[in-house]
Amino acid sequence: MLVQYVLDCVTTILTAVLCFLMLFHKYALKQDHTIIRMLMIVVIIVLKMVLLWLRIAPLNLITIWLVCFSVVWILYQCATKTALLYSFVFTMIALVSDALGVLVVSAFYQHTITETLGTTDLVWHHHIWNWMMQLFFSRITALLIRKNENIQVKWHEILFCILLLLFQTALFACISAAVQDHMSGRFLILMMSGFMLLDIYIMYIFHKISWTRENMQKLHLMKQQEQMQLQMYQELHEKYQATCEISHDIHRHIAALCALMATSQNDQAAAYLSDLAKDANRLRPALQNQNAILEIILNTASDRCEKENIALDLCIDDFPLSFISDMDMTTIFSNLLDNAIEACLEIPRSHRKIRVVLRKQMGLIVLRITNTCQAAQSYINHFCHSAKSNYSGIGLSNVEKAVKTYGGVMHIQRDITQFCVSITFYCH
């Protein structure tokens, strides 16, 4: 009994370690409160070991899942839904490995399952098989997971996985209890193999669904970028048209100025020259920057703000952002500026303000875009992803993905009448 308990405790520790290693190359570890997180994991594992002494099958299943979920959710930077899915996967691996360990030993020695479980000399055998199975299955799962860069699941899919696991476990337990006194493990090995093939196929379907969702988001992002680029093209086309008009009439303007100066009408010539300078200044960009795409985006936003009577305050340091691709530059800046302008259009003209700050200091690149917006009645009760009343949140989601591509951090703040997005990058 004591040997069985000690080996079960070793199996619990191995399960936690393999669950940790399964996702090591896919997700980044959480960096804050590391010691506290490790202590939480240790406490949960110790609690699992204490409950093992009771030898209650349903409780054992729940605690196995709790250990797996705790390792993923507490240690890794992944969504709760993703942590639930992977904890389900590894719980399934642990249960299958434990069952197969007993069944393989029973089939090899031609014993019934009851005899195998009751024979002290065979306790080591089926535990060693259990450990080898866990190592094998966790390695295969880690390779499959690493191939899929991103997985997006819904809550009803997680619920389906949990219910399926419970059903398979209950069915296997009932059949095993009925046959363990007079049969070896051959039939149950066949049954377990069928369950495994079914579960693998279901996981494959989930990954295909996730892949489809990811491609749909990429398609939406591409369409969004096309619209932004079209808008910028239209703005540039308007400037080009204005340039052509002034260029077409430049000789007439020069001739008119010469005629005024020849007749000593200097005051009228000065006024004419002032008007001509104003027209020329309209063609000059409001802001010049060594990042060509950023310059176009900022000047397009500046022109739009001027048309919509929005006070735009630009505090932009001129430094290279070559580590950000043109596509991601468009995604980040155009989305955020477009959101800020759209939010300002929903409030009276006198309150429309946007402030853009881009600084490089202390090894960090900081971008902060703040805009006034419509007063929120319930912003305290829930996190608000956008200040635009008709906004779906996809734009900010795309911005966050682009920011994370370069190891950046995005933070959103909202008070009653103001919306602020802060982004921080490490200098490359």
CSV table of C-alpha atoms in Angstrom, one decimal:
chain,number,residue,atom,x,y,z
A,1,MET,CA,0.0,0.0,0.0
A,2,LEU,CA,2.8,2.4,0.9
A,3,VAL,CA,4.8,1.5,-2.2
A,4,GLN,CA,1.7,2.1,-4.3
A,5,TYR,CA,1.1,5.5,-2.7
A,6,VAL,CA,4.8,6.6,-3.1
A,7,LEU,CA,4.7,5.6,-6.8
A,8,ASP,CA,1.5,7.5,-7.3
A,9,CYS,CA,3.1,10.6,-5.8
A,10,VAL,CA,6.0,10.2,-8.2
A,11,THR,CA,3.6,9.9,-11.1
A,12,THR,CA,1.9,13.1,-9.9
A,13,ILE,CA,5.2,15.0,-10.0
A,14,LEU,CA,6.0,13.6,-13.4
A,15,THR,CA,2.6,14.6,-14.7
A,16,ALA,CA,3.2,18.2,-13.6
A,17,VAL,CA,6.7,18.4,-15.0
A,18,LEU,CA,5.7,16.9,-18.4
A,19,CYS,CA,2.7,19.2,-18.6
A,20,PHE,CA,5.0,22.2,-18.0
A,21,LEU,CA,7.5,21.0,-20.7
A,22,MET,CA,4.7,20.3,-23.2
A,23,LEU,CA,4.1,24.0,-23.7
A,24,PHE,CA,7.6,25.3,-23.0
A,25,HIS,CA,8.5,26.1,-26.6
A,26,LYS,CA,5.0,27.6,-27.5
A,27,TYR,CA,4.2,30.1,-24.8
A,28,ALA,CA,6.3,32.6,-22.8
A,29,LEU,CA,6.4,32.2,-19.0
A,30,LYS,CA,4.8,34.8,-16.8
A,31,GLN,CA,7.6,37.0,-15.3
A,32,ASP,CA,5.8,38.6,-12.3
A,33,HIS,CA,5.6,37.0,-8.9
A,34,THR,CA,7.6,34.0,-9.9
A,35,ILE,CA,8.2,32.6,-6.4
A,36,ILE,CA,4.5,33.0,-5.5
A,37,ARG,CA,3.5,31.2,-8.7
A,38,MET,CA,5.9,28.3,-8.0
A,39,LEU,CA,4.6,28.0,-4.4
A,40,MET,CA,1.1,27.9,-5.7
A,41,ILE,CA,2.0,24.9,-7.9
A,42,VAL,CA,3.8,23.2,-5.1
A,43,VAL,CA,0.8,23.6,-2.8
A,44,ILE,CA,-1.6,22.2,-5.4
A,45,ILE,CA,0.7,19.2,-6.0
A,46,VAL,CA,1.0,18.5,-2.3
A,47,LEU,CA,-2.8,18.7,-1.9
A,48,LYS,CA,-3.1,16.2,-4.8
A,49,MET,CA,-0.7,13.9,-3.0
A,50,VAL,CA,-2.7,14.1,0.2
A,51,LEU,CA,-5.9,13.3,-1.6
A,52,LEU,CA,-4.3,10.3,-3.3
A,53,TRP,CA,-4.3,8.5,0.0
A,54,LEU,CA,-8.1,8.5,0.0
A,55,ARG,CA,-8.0,6.5,-3.4
A,56,ILE,CA,-11.3,8.0,-4.6
A,57,ALA,CA,-11.5,7.6,-8.4
A,58,PRO,CA,-13.6,10.7,-9.2
A,59,LEU,CA,-11.6,12.9,-6.8
A,60,ASN,CA,-8.4,11.6,-8.4
A,61,LEU,CA,-9.7,12.6,-11.9
A,62,ILE,CA,-10.6,16.1,-10.7
A,63,THR,CA,-7.2,16.6,-9.0
A,64,ILE,CA,-5.3,15.4,-12.0
A,65,TRP,CA,-7.1,18.0,-14.1
A,66,LEU,CA,-6.5,20.7,-11.4
A,67,VAL,CA,-2.8,20.0,-11.4
A,68,CYS,CA,-2.6,20.3,-15.2
A,69,PHE,CA,-4.7,23.4,-15.4
A,70,SER,CA,-2.8,25.1,-12.6
A,71,VAL,CA,0.6,24.5,-14.3
A,72,VAL,CA,-0.6,25.9,-17.6
A,73,TRP,CA,-2.7,28.8,-16.3
A,74,ILE,CA,-0.4,30.0,-13.5
A,75,LEU,CA,2.9,29.7,-15.3
A,76,TYR,CA,2.3,30.5,-19.0
A,77,GLN,CA,1.0,33.6,-20.8
A,78,CYS,CA,-2.0,32.0,-22.5
A,79,ALA,CA,-5.7,32.6,-22.5
A,80,THR,CA,-7.9,30.9,-20.0
A,81,LYS,CA,-9.8,29.0,-22.7
A,82,THR,CA,-6.5,27.8,-24.1
A,83,ALA,CA,-5.3,26.7,-20.7
A,84,LEU,CA,-8.5,24.7,-20.2
A,85,LEU,CA,-8.1,22.9,-23.5
A,86,TYR,CA,-4.5,22.0,-22.9
A,87,SER,CA,-5.2,20.8,-19.4
A,88,PHE,CA,-7.9,18.6,-20.8
A,89,VAL,CA,-5.4,17.2,-23.3
A,90,PHE,CA,-2.8,16.4,-20.7
A,91,THR,CA,-5.4,15.0,-18.3
A,92,MET,CA,-6.4,12.6,-21.0
A,93,ILE,CA,-2.7,11.7,-21.5
A,94,ALA,CA,-2.3,11.0,-17.8
A,95,LEU,CA,-5.4,8.8,-17.6
A,96,VAL,CA,-4.7,6.9,-20.8
A,97,SER,CA,-1.1,6.3,-19.7
A,98,ASP,CA,-2.2,5.0,-16.3
A,99,ALA,CA,-4.8,2.7,-17.8
A,100,LEU,CA,-2.5,1.4,-20.5
A,101,GLY,CA,0.3,0.7,-18.0
A,102,VAL,CA,-2.1,-1.7,-16.1
A,103,LEU,CA,-3.5,-3.2,-19.2
A,104,VAL,CA,-0.1,-3.9,-20.9
A,105,VAL,CA,1.2,-5.6,-17.7
A,106,SER,CA,-2.1,-7.7,-17.4
A,107,ALA,CA,-1.9,-8.8,-21.0
A,108,PHE,CA,1.8,-9.6,-20.8
A,109,TYR,CA,1.6,-11.8,-17.7
A,110,GLN,CA,-1.8,-13.2,-18.6
A,111,HIS,CA,-3.4,-11.9,-15.4
A,112,THR,CA,-6.7,-10.4,-14.8
A,113,ILE,CA,-6.7,-6.7,-14.1
A,114,THR,CA,-7.6,-7.3,-10.4
A,115,GLU,CA,-4.6,-9.7,-10.0
A,116,THR,CA,-2.3,-7.1,-11.6
A,117,LEU,CA,-3.5,-4.3,-9.3
A,118,GLY,CA,-3.4,-6.6,-6.2
A,119,THR,CA,0.1,-8.0,-6.9
A,120,THR,CA,2.8,-6.1,-5.1
A,121,ASP,CA,5.5,-7.3,-7.4
A,122,LEU,CA,3.7,-5.9,-10.4
A,123,VAL,CA,3.2,-2.4,-8.9
A,124,TRP,CA,6.6,-1.2,-10.2
A,125,HIS,CA,5.9,-2.8,-13.6
A,126,HIS,CA,2.7,-0.9,-14.5
A,127,HIS,CA,3.9,2.4,-13.0
A,128,ILE,CA,7.1,2.2,-15.2
A,129,TRP,CA,4.9,1.5,-18.2
A,130,ASN,CA,2.7,4.5,-17.1
A,131,TRP,CA,5.8,6.8,-17.0
A,132,MET,CA,7.0,5.6,-20.4
A,133,MET,CA,3.6,6.1,-21.9
A,134,GLN,CA,3.3,9.7,-20.5
A,135,LEU,CA,6.8,10.5,-21.8
A,136,PHE,CA,5.9,9.2,-25.2
A,137,PHE,CA,2.4,10.8,-25.5
A,138,SER,CA,3.6,14.2,-24.1
A,139,ARG,CA,6.5,14.3,-26.6
A,140,ILE,CA,4.2,13.6,-29.5
A,141,THR,CA,1.7,16.2,-28.2
A,142,ALA,CA,4.4,18.8,-27.8
A,143,LEU,CA,5.5,18.3,-31.4
A,144,LEU,CA,1.9,18.6,-32.7
A,145,ILE,CA,1.3,21.7,-30.6
A,146,ARG,CA,4.5,23.4,-31.8
A,147,LYS,CA,3.3,23.0,-35.4
A,148,ASN,CA,0.2,25.1,-34.6
A,149,GLU,CA,1.3,28.6,-33.8
A,150,ASN,CA,-2.0,29.8,-32.6
A,151,ILE,CA,-5.2,28.1,-31.4
A,152,GLN,CA,-8.5,29.8,-30.9
A,153,VAL,CA,-11.3,27.9,-29.3
A,154,LYS,CA,-14.8,28.7,-28.0
A,155,TRP,CA,-16.3,28.0,-24.6
A,156,HIS,CA,-18.8,25.5,-26.0
A,157,GLU,CA,-15.9,23.6,-27.5
A,158,ILE,CA,-14.1,23.4,-24.2
A,159,LEU,CA,-17.3,22.2,-22.5
A,160,PHE,CA,-17.6,19.5,-25.2
A,161,CYS,CA,-14.1,18.3,-24.5
A,162,ILE,CA,-14.6,18.1,-20.8
A,163,LEU,CA,-17.9,16.3,-21.2
A,164,LEU,CA,-16.3,13.8,-23.6
A,165,LEU,CA,-13.5,13.1,-21.2
A,166,LEU,CA,-16.0,12.5,-18.4
A,167,PHE,CA,-18.1,10.2,-20.6
A,168,GLN,CA,-15.1,8.2,-21.8
A,169,THR,CA,-13.7,7.9,-18.3
A,170,ALA,CA,-17.0,6.8,-16.8
A,171,LEU,CA,-17.6,4.3,-19.6
A,172,PHE,CA,-14.1,2.8,-19.3
A,173,ALA,CA,-14.4,2.6,-15.5
A,174,CYS,CA,-17.8,0.8,-15.8
A,175,ILE,CA,-16.5,-1.8,-18.3
A,176,SER,CA,-13.2,-2.2,-16.5
A,177,ALA,CA,-15.1,-2.9,-13.2
A,178,ALA,CA,-17.3,-5.5,-14.9
A,179,VAL,CA,-14.5,-7.5,-16.6
A,180,GLN,CA,-11.4,-7.0,-14.3
A,181,ASP,CA,-12.1,-10.1,-12.2
A,182,HIS,CA,-12.0,-12.5,-15.1
A,183,MET,CA,-10.3,-10.9,-18.1
A,184,SER,CA,-6.9,-9.6,-19.0
A,185,GLY,CA,-6.4,-6.2,-20.7
A,186,ARG,CA,-6.5,-7.1,-24.4
A,187,PHE,CA,-10.1,-6.0,-24.9
A,188,LEU,CA,-9.7,-2.8,-22.9
A,189,ILE,CA,-6.5,-2.0,-24.8
A,190,LEU,CA,-8.5,-2.2,-28.0
A,191,MET,CA,-11.2,0.0,-26.5
A,192,MET,CA,-8.7,2.5,-25.2
A,193,SER,CA,-7.1,2.7,-28.6
A,194,GLY,CA,-10.4,3.5,-30.1
A,195,PHE,CA,-11.0,6.3,-27.6
A,196,MET,CA,-7.5,7.7,-28.4
A,197,LEU,CA,-8.1,7.7,-32.1
A,198,LEU,CA,-11.5,9.5,-31.5
A,199,ASP,CA,-9.9,12.1,-29.3
A,200,ILE,CA,-7.0,12.7,-31.7
A,201,TYR,CA,-9.4,13.2,-34.5
A,202,ILE,CA,-11.5,15.6,-32.4
A,203,MET,CA,-8.3,17.6,-31.6
A,204,TYR,CA,-7.5,17.6,-35.3
A,205,ILE,CA,-10.9,19.0,-36.1
A,206,PHE,CA,-10.5,21.7,-33.4
A,207,HIS,CA,-7.1,22.7,-34.8
A,208,LYS,CA,-8.6,23.0,-38.3
A,209,ILE,CA,-11.5,25.1,-37.0
A,210,SER,CA,-8.9,27.3,-35.1
A,211,TRP,CA,-6.8,27.6,-38.3
A,212,THR,CA,-9.9,28.7,-40.2
A,213,ARG,CA,-10.7,31.3,-37.6
A,214,GLU,CA,-7.2,32.6,-37.7
A,215,ASN,CA,-7.2,32.9,-41.5
A,216,MET,CA,-10.6,34.7,-41.4
A,217,GLN,CA,-9.0,37.2,-39.0
A,218,LYS,CA,-6.0,37.6,-41.3
A,219,LEU,CA,-8.4,38.2,-44.2
A,220,HIS,CA,-10.3,40.8,-42.3
A,221,LEU,CA,-7.0,42.5,-41.4
A,222,MET,CA,-5.9,42.5,-45.0
A,223,LYS,CA,-9.2,44.1,-46.1
A,224,GLN,CA,-8.9,46.7,-43.3
A,225,GLN,CA,-5.3,47.5,-44.4
A,226,GLU,CA,-6.5,47.8,-48.0
A,227,GLN,CA,-9.1,50.3,-46.9
A,228,MET,CA,-6.6,52.3,-44.9
A,229,GLN,CA,-4.1,52.3,-47.9
A,230,LEU,CA,-6.9,53.4,-50.2
A,231,GLN,CA,-7.8,56.2,-47.9
A,232,MET,CA,-4.2,57.4,-47.8
A,233,TYR,CA,-4.0,57.1,-51.6
A,234,GLN,CA,-7.1,59.3,-52.0
A,235,GLU,CA,-5.5,61.9,-49.7
A,236,LEU,CA,-2.3,61.8,-51.7
A,237,HIS,CA,-4.3,62.0,-54.9
A,238,GLU,CA,-6.0,65.1,-53.7
A,239,LYS,CA,-2.7,66.7,-52.8
A,240,TYR,CA,-1.4,65.7,-56.2
A,241,GLN,CA,-4.4,67.3,-57.9
A,242,ALA,CA,-3.8,70.5,-55.9
A,243,THR,CA,-0.1,70.5,-56.8
A,244,CYS,CA,-1.0,70.1,-60.5
A,245,GLU,CA,-3.4,73.1,-60.3
A,246,ILE,CA,-0.9,75.4,-58.7
A,247,SER,CA,1.9,74.1,-61.1
A,248,HIS,CA,-0.4,74.7,-64.1
A,249,ASP,CA,-1.0,78.3,-63.0
A,250,ILE,CA,2.4,79.1,-61.7
A,251,HIS,CA,3.5,81.0,-64.9
A,252,ARG,CA,0.3,83.1,-64.8
A,253,HIS,CA,1.0,83.9,-61.1
A,254,ILE,CA,4.6,84.9,-61.9
A,255,ALA,CA,3.4,87.1,-64.8
A,256,ALA,CA,0.8,88.8,-62.6
A,257,LEU,CA,3.4,89.5,-59.9
A,258,CYS,CA,5.8,90.9,-62.4
A,259,ALA,CA,3.1,93.2,-63.8
A,260,LEU,CA,2.1,94.4,-60.3
A,261,MET,CA,5.8,95.1,-59.4
A,262,ALA,CA,6.4,96.9,-62.8
A,263,THR,CA,3.6,99.3,-62.0
A,264,SER,CA,4.9,99.8,-58.5
A,265,GLN,CA,1.8,98.3,-56.9
A,266,ASN,CA,4.0,96.8,-54.2
A,267,ASP,CA,1.2,96.4,-51.6
A,268,GLN,CA,-1.0,94.6,-54.0
A,269,ALA,CA,1.9,92.4,-55.1
A,270,ALA,CA,2.7,91.6,-51.5
A,271,ALA,CA,-0.9,90.5,-50.8
A,272,TYR,CA,-0.9,88.4,-54.0
A,273,LEU,CA,2.4,86.8,-52.9
A,274,SER,CA,0.9,86.1,-49.5
A,275,ASP,CA,-2.1,84.3,-51.0
A,276,LEU,CA,0.2,82.3,-53.3
A,277,ALA,CA,2.3,81.3,-50.3
A,278,LYS,CA,-0.8,80.1,-48.4
A,279,ASP,CA,-1.7,77.9,-51.4
A,280,ALA,CA,1.8,76.5,-51.5
A,281,ASN,CA,1.9,75.8,-47.8
A,282,ARG,CA,-1.2,73.7,-48.1
A,283,LEU,CA,0.9,71.2,-50.2
A,284,ARG,CA,3.6,70.9,-47.6
A,285,PRO,CA,3.2,68.0,-45.1
A,286,ALA,CA,2.3,69.1,-41.6
A,287,LEU,CA,4.9,66.8,-40.2
A,288,GLN,CA,8.0,65.3,-41.6
A,289,ASN,CA,9.5,62.0,-40.4
A,290,GLN,CA,12.2,59.7,-41.5
A,291,ASN,CA,9.7,56.8,-41.4
A,292,ALA,CA,7.9,57.3,-44.8
A,293,ILE,CA,4.8,55.3,-44.0
A,294,LEU,CA,4.4,56.9,-40.6
A,295,GLU,CA,4.8,60.4,-42.1
A,296,ILE,CA,2.0,59.6,-44.6
A,297,ILE,CA,-0.3,58.2,-41.8
A,298,LEU,CA,0.3,61.2,-39.5
A,299,ASN,CA,-0.2,63.8,-42.3
A,300,THR,CA,-3.4,62.0,-43.5
A,301,ALA,CA,-4.7,62.1,-39.9
A,302,SER,CA,-3.7,65.7,-39.5
A,303,ASP,CA,-5.6,66.7,-42.7
A,304,ARG,CA,-8.7,64.8,-41.6
A,305,CYS,CA,-8.6,66.4,-38.1
A,306,GLU,CA,-8.4,69.8,-39.7
A,307,LYS,CA,-11.5,69.1,-41.8
A,308,GLU,CA,-13.4,67.7,-38.8
A,309,ASN,CA,-12.4,70.5,-36.4
A,310,ILE,CA,-10.4,68.2,-34.1
A,311,ALA,CA,-7.5,69.7,-32.1
A,312,LEU,CA,-4.6,67.4,-32.9
A,313,ASP,CA,-1.5,67.7,-30.7
A,314,LEU,CA,1.5,65.8,-32.2
A,315,CYS,CA,4.6,65.2,-30.0
A,316,ILE,CA,6.6,63.0,-32.3
A,317,ASP,CA,10.3,62.4,-31.9
A,318,ASP,CA,12.0,61.7,-35.2
A,319,PHE,CA,13.9,58.3,-34.9
A,320,PRO,CA,14.0,55.2,-37.1
A,321,LEU,CA,11.3,52.5,-36.6
A,322,SER,CA,12.8,50.1,-39.2
A,323,PHE,CA,12.1,47.0,-37.1
A,324,ILE,CA,8.4,47.5,-37.7
A,325,SER,CA,7.2,46.4,-41.1
A,326,ASP,CA,5.1,48.8,-43.3
A,327,MET,CA,2.1,46.6,-42.9
A,328,ASP,CA,2.3,46.5,-39.1
A,329,MET,CA,3.0,50.2,-39.0
A,330,THR,CA,-0.2,50.8,-40.9
A,331,THR,CA,-2.1,48.4,-38.7
A,332,ILE,CA,-0.9,50.1,-35.4
A,333,PHE,CA,-1.0,53.8,-36.2
A,334,SER,CA,-3.9,53.9,-38.7
A,335,ASN,CA,-6.2,51.8,-36.5
A,336,LEU,CA,-5.5,53.8,-33.4
A,337,LEU,CA,-5.7,57.2,-35.1
A,338,ASP,CA,-8.9,56.2,-37.0
A,339,ASN,CA,-10.5,55.0,-33.8
A,340,ALA,CA,-9.5,58.3,-32.1
A,341,ILE,CA,-11.0,60.4,-34.9
A,342,GLU,CA,-14.2,58.3,-35.1
A,343,ALA,CA,-14.6,58.6,-31.3
A,344,CYS,CA,-14.2,62.4,-31.5
A,345,LEU,CA,-16.8,62.7,-34.2
A,346,GLU,CA,-19.4,61.5,-31.8
A,347,ILE,CA,-19.0,64.5,-29.4
A,348,PRO,CA,-19.4,68.3,-29.8
A,349,ARG,CA,-16.8,70.1,-31.9
A,350,SER,CA,-15.6,72.1,-28.9
A,351,HIS,CA,-14.5,69.0,-27.0
A,352,ARG,CA,-12.7,67.1,-29.8
A,353,LYS,CA,-9.1,66.6,-28.9
A,354,ILE,CA,-6.4,64.0,-29.8
A,355,ARG,CA,-2.9,63.9,-28.4
A,356,VAL,CA,-0.2,61.6,-30.0
A,357,VAL,CA,3.1,61.1,-28.1
A,358,LEU,CA,5.9,59.0,-29.6
A,359,ARG,CA,9.1,59.1,-27.5
A,360,LYS,CA,12.3,57.1,-27.3
A,361,GLN,CA,13.8,57.1,-23.8
A,362,MET,CA,15.6,54.8,-21.3
A,363,GLY,CA,15.8,52.0,-23.9
A,364,LEU,CA,12.1,52.0,-24.6
A,365,ILE,CA,9.9,53.3,-27.4
A,366,VAL,CA,6.6,54.7,-26.0
A,367,LEU,CA,3.5,55.5,-28.1
A,368,ARG,CA,0.5,57.0,-26.4
A,369,ILE,CA,-2.7,58.1,-28.2
A,370,THR,CA,-5.3,59.9,-26.1
A,371,ASN,CA,-8.6,61.2,-27.3
A,372,THR,CA,-11.8,62.7,-25.9
A,373,CYS,CA,-14.9,60.5,-26.4
A,374,GLN,CA,-18.5,60.1,-25.6
A,375,ALA,CA,-19.3,59.9,-21.8
A,376,ALA,CA,-19.5,56.2,-20.7
A,377,GLN,CA,-22.2,55.4,-18.2
A,378,SER,CA,-21.0,51.9,-17.3
A,379,TYR,CA,-17.2,52.0,-17.9
A,380,ILE,CA,-16.6,51.1,-14.2
A,381,ASN,CA,-18.5,47.8,-14.4
A,382,HIS,CA,-16.6,46.4,-17.4
A,383,PHE,CA,-13.5,46.8,-19.5
A,384,CYS,CA,-14.2,48.9,-22.5
A,385,HIS,CA,-12.2,47.9,-25.6
A,386,SER,CA,-13.1,50.9,-27.7
A,387,ALA,CA,-14.6,54.4,-27.3
A,388,LYS,CA,-16.5,54.1,-30.6
A,389,SER,CA,-20.2,53.2,-30.1
A,390,ASN,CA,-20.4,51.1,-33.2
A,391,TYR,CA,-17.0,49.4,-33.0
A,392,SER,CA,-16.5,45.6,-32.9
A,393,GLY,CA,-13.1,45.5,-31.2
A,394,ILE,CA,-11.4,43.8,-34.2
A,395,GLY,CA,-9.2,46.8,-34.9
A,396,LEU,CA,-7.7,47.0,-31.4
A,397,SER,CA,-7.3,43.2,-31.5
A,398,ASN,CA,-5.3,43.5,-34.7
A,399,VAL,CA,-3.2,46.2,-33.2
A,400,GLU,CA,-2.4,44.1,-30.1
A,401,LYS,CA,-1.4,41.2,-32.3
A,402,ALA,CA,1.0,43.4,-34.3
A,403,VAL,CA,2.4,44.9,-31.1
A,404,LYS,CA,3.1,41.4,-29.6
A,405,THR,CA,4.9,40.4,-32.8
A,406,TYR,CA,7.7,42.8,-31.8
A,407,GLY,CA,7.6,41.9,-28.1
A,408,GLY,CA,5.6,45.1,-27.2
A,409,VAL,CA,3.0,45.6,-24.5
A,410,MET,CA,-0.3,47.4,-25.1
A,411,HIS,CA,-2.4,48.9,-22.3
A,412,ILE,CA,-5.8,50.5,-22.6
A,413,GLN,CA,-7.3,53.1,-20.1
A,414,ARG,CA,-10.8,54.6,-20.1
A,415,ASP,CA,-12.3,57.1,-17.9
A,416,ILE,CA,-15.6,59.0,-18.2
A,417,THR,CA,-14.7,61.2,-21.2
A,418,GLN,CA,-11.3,60.1,-22.3
A,419,PHE,CA,-9.8,57.0,-24.0
A,420,CYS,CA,-6.0,56.2,-24.0
A,421,VAL,CA,-4.0,53.5,-25.7
A,422,SER,CA,-0.3,53.1,-24.5
A,423,ILE,CA,2.2,50.9,-26.4
A,424,THR,CA,5.7,50.2,-25.2
A,425,PHE,CA,8.5,48.5,-27.3
A,426,TYR,CA,12.0,47.7,-26.3
A,427,CYS,CA,14.6,49.5,-28.5
A,428,HIS,CA,15.9,47.2,-31.2
